[in-house]
Short mmCIF file of C-alpha atoms in Angstrom, two decimals:
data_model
loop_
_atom_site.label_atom_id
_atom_site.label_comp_id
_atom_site.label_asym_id
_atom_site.label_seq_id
_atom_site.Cartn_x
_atom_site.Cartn_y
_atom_site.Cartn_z
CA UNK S 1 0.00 0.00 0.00
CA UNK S 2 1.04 3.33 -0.66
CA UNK S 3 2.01 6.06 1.95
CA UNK S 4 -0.88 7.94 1.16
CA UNK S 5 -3.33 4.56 1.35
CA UNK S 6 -1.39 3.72 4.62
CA UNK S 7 -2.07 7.38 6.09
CA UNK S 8 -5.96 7.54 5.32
CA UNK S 9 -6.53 4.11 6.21
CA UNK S 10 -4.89 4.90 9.71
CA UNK S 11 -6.66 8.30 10.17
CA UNK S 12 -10.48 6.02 9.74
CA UNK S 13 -9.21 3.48 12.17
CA UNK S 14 -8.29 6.22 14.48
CA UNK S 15 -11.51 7.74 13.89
CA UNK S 16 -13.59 4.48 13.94
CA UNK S 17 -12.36 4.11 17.49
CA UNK S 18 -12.63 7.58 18.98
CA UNK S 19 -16.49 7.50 17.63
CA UNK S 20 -17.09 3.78 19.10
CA UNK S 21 -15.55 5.24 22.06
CA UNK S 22 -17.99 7.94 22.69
CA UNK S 23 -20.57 5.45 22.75
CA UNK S 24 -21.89 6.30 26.50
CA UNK S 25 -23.44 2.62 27.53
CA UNK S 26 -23.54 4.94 30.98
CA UNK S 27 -26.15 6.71 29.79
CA UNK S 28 -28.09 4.28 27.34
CA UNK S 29 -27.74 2.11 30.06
CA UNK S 30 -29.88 4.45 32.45
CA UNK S 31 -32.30 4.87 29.65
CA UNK S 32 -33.29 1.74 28.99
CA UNK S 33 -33.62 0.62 32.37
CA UNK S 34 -35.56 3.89 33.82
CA UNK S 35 -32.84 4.79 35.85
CA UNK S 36 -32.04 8.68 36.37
CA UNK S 37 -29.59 10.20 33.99
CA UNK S 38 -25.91 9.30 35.51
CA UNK S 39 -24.75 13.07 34.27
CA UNK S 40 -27.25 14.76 37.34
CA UNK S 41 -26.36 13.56 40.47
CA UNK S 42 -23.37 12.27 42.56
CA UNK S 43 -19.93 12.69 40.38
CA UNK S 44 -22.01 13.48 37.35
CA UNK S 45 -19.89 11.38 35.20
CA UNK S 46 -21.23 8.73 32.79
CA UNK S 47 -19.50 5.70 33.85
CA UNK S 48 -20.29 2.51 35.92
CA UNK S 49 -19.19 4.00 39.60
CA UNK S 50 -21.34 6.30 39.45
CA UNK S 51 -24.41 4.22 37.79
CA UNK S 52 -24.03 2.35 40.63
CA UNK S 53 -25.10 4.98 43.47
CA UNK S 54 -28.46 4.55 41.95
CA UNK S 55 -28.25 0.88 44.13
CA UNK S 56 -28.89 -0.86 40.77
CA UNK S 57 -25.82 -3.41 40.10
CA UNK S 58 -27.33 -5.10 37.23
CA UNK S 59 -27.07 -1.59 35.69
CA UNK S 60 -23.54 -0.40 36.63
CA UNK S 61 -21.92 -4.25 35.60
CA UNK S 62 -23.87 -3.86 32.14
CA UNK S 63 -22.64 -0.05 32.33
CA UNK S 64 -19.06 -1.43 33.22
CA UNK S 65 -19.25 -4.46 30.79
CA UNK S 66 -20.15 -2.11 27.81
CA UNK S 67 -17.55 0.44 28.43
CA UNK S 68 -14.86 -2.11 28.35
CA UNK S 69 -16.55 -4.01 25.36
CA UNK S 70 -16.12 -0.45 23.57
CA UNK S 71 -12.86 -0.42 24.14
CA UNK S 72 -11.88 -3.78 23.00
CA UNK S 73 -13.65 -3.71 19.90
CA UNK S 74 -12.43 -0.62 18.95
CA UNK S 75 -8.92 -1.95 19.36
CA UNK S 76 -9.75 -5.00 18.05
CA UNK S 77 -10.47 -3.66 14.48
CA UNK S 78 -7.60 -1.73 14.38
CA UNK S 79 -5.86 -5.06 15.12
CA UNK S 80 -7.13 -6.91 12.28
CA UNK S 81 -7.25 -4.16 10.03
CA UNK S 82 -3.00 -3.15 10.66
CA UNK S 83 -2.71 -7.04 9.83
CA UNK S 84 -4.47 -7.65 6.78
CA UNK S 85 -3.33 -3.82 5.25
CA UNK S 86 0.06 -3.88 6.84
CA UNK S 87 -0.51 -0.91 8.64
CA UNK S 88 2.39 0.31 11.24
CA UNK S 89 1.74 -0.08 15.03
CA UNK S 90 1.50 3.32 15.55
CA UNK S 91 -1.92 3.10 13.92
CA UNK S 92 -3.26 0.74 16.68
CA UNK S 93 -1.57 2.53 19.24
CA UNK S 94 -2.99 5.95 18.43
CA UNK S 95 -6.56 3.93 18.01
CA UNK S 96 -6.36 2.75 21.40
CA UNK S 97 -5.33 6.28 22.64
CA UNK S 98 -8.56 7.37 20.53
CA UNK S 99 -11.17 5.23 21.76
CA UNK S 100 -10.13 6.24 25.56
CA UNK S 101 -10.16 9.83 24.58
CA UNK S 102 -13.80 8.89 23.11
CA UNK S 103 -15.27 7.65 26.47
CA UNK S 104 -13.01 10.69 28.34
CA UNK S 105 -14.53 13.70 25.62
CA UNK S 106 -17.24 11.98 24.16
CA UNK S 107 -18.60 14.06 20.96
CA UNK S 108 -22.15 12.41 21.61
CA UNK S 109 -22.45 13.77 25.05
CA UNK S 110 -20.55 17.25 24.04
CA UNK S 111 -17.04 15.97 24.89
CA UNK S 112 -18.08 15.33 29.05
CA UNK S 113 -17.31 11.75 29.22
CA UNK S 114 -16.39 9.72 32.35
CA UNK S 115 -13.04 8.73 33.88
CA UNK S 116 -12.32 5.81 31.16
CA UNK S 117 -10.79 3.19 33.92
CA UNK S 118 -13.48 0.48 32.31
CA UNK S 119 -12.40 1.62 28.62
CA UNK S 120 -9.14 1.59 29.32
CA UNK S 121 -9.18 -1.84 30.70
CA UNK S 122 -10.87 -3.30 27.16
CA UNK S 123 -8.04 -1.53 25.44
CA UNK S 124 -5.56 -3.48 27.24
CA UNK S 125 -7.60 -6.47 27.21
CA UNK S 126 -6.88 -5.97 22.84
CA UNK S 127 -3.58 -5.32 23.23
CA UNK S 128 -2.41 -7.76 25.74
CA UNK S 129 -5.02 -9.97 27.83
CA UNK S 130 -2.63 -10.70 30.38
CA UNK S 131 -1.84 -7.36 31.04
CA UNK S 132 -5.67 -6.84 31.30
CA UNK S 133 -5.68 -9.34 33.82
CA UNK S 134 -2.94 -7.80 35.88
CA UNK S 135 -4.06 -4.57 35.74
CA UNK S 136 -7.91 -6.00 36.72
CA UNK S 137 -6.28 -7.78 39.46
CA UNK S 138 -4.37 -4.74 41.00
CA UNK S 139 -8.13 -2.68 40.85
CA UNK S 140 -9.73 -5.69 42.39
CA UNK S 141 -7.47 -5.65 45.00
CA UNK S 142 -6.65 -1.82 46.17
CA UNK S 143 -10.29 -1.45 45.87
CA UNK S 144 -11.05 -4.06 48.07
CA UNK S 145 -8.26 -2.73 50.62
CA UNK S 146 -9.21 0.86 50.82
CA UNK S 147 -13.21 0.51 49.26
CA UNK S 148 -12.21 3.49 47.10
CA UNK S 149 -12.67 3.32 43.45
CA UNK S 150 -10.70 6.39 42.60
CA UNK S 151 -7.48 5.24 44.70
CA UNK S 152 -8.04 1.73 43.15
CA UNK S 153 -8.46 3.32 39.54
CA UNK S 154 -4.84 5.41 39.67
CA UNK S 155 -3.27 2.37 41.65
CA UNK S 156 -3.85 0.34 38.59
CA UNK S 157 -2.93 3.63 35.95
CA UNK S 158 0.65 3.41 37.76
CA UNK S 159 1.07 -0.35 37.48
CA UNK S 160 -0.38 -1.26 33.59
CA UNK S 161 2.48 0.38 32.07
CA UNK S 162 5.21 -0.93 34.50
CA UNK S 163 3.36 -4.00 34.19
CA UNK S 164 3.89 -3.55 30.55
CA UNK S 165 7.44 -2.88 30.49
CA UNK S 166 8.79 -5.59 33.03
CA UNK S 167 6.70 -8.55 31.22
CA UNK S 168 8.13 -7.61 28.24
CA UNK S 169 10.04 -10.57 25.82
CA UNK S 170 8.66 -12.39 29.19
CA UNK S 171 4.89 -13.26 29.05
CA UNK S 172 4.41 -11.25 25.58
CA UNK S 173 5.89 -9.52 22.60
CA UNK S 174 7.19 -6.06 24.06
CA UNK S 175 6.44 -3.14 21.88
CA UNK S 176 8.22 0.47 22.26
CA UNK S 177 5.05 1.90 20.40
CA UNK S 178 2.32 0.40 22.47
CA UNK S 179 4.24 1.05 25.44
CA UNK S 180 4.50 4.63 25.14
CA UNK S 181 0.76 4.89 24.46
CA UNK S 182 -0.05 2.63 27.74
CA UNK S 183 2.15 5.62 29.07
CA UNK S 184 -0.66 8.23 27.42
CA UNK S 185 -3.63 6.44 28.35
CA UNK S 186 -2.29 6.00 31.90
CA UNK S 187 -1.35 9.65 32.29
CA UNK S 188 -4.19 10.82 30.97
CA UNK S 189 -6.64 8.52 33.43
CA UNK S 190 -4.55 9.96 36.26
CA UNK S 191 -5.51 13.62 35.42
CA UNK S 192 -9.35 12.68 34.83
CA UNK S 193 -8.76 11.78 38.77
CA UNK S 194 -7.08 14.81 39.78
CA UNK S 195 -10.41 15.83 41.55
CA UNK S 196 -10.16 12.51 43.33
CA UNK S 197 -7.05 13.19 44.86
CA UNK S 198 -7.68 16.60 45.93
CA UNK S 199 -10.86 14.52 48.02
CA UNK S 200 -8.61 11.57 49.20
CA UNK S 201 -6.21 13.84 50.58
CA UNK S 202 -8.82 15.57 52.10
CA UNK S 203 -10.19 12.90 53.37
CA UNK S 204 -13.43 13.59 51.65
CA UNK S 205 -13.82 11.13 48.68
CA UNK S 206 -16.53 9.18 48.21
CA UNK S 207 -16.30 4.67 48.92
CA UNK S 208 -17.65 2.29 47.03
CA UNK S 209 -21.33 1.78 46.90
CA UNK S 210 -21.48 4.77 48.89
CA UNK S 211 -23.89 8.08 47.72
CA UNK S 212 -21.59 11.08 47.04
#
């Protein structure tokens, strides 16, 4: 393929992904099952945390489930698509950047999106199930310890791209490219939470299953 085939085709997978990204299963979610709109009360952010102070758990693990479907699929194409039209890694790297940035800045919902920690996860689940799993495991596990999502959530930001790195040539195929946008997507997670520290410093951040 030419240079200008390989650029256009890489600029519509990047674009796929940030669109499937904005899909906001926080909100259709809520719709469908009669619930209030996730945007008007407690953190006012579209994602599965925050589904759940409604009390409904059958809606924020189909909110959670969706998000991270999003993300998978939309890494998932890029994927197959950089096989079969030999497209460089940068393309799937910059599509798994995308379809975070979709759930984060969603154009659907006038770019105010939630966190991303449940897209984020079905990015990595594409990229590298293992490191999924890791990365699951260390949110299972600080959110267990300290019952808050938010500490759990940058806890497992830190550790997916150190994960990444240090597993490298060991348990997978280690990729400079996909590393440094683990790096981005990790970064950028951490600064959707910068409200969330200012409130765990304080002291005044909402737990798990908690109303805020």
């Amino acid at each position: 393929m030419p240079p200008i085939g390989i650029f256009f085709s890489s600029l519509a997978l990047i674009v796929l992904a940030y669109l499937i990204g904005s899909i906001s299963f926080a909100v259709l979610v809520s719709r469908c099952m009669g619930l209030q709109d996730p945007r008007s009360f407690g953190s006012r952010n579209p994602g599965a945390t925050n589904v759940l102070r409604t009390g409904n758990k059958t809606a924020a693990a189909l909110t959670l489930l969706g998000d991270a479907a999003k993300g998978w699929l939309a890494v998932w194409i890029a994927l197959l698509a950089a096989r079969h039209l030999q497209l460089p890694t940068l393309a799937v790297g910059l599509s798994a950047i995308a379809a975070f940035l979709g759930h984060v800045y969603p154009i659907f919902l006038r770019f105010k999106g939630g966190k991303g920690v449940a897209t984020a996860l079905g990015v990595l689940l594409a990229l590298q199930p293992w490191l999924a799993l890791a990365t699951a495991a260390t949110w299972l596990i600080v959110a267990y310890a300290s019952r808050y999502s938010s500490l759990a959530s940058i806890a497992a930001a830190v550790f997916a791209p150190l994960y990444y790195l240090f597993g490298g040539n060991v348990a997978w195929d280690f990729d400079t490219v996909i590393c440094l946008c683990i790096v981005v997507i990790s970064v950028l997670l951490i600064y959707r939470h910068h409200a969330n520290i200012g409130r765990l410093l304080a002291g005044k951040e909402s737990r798990i299953g908690g109303k805020k």
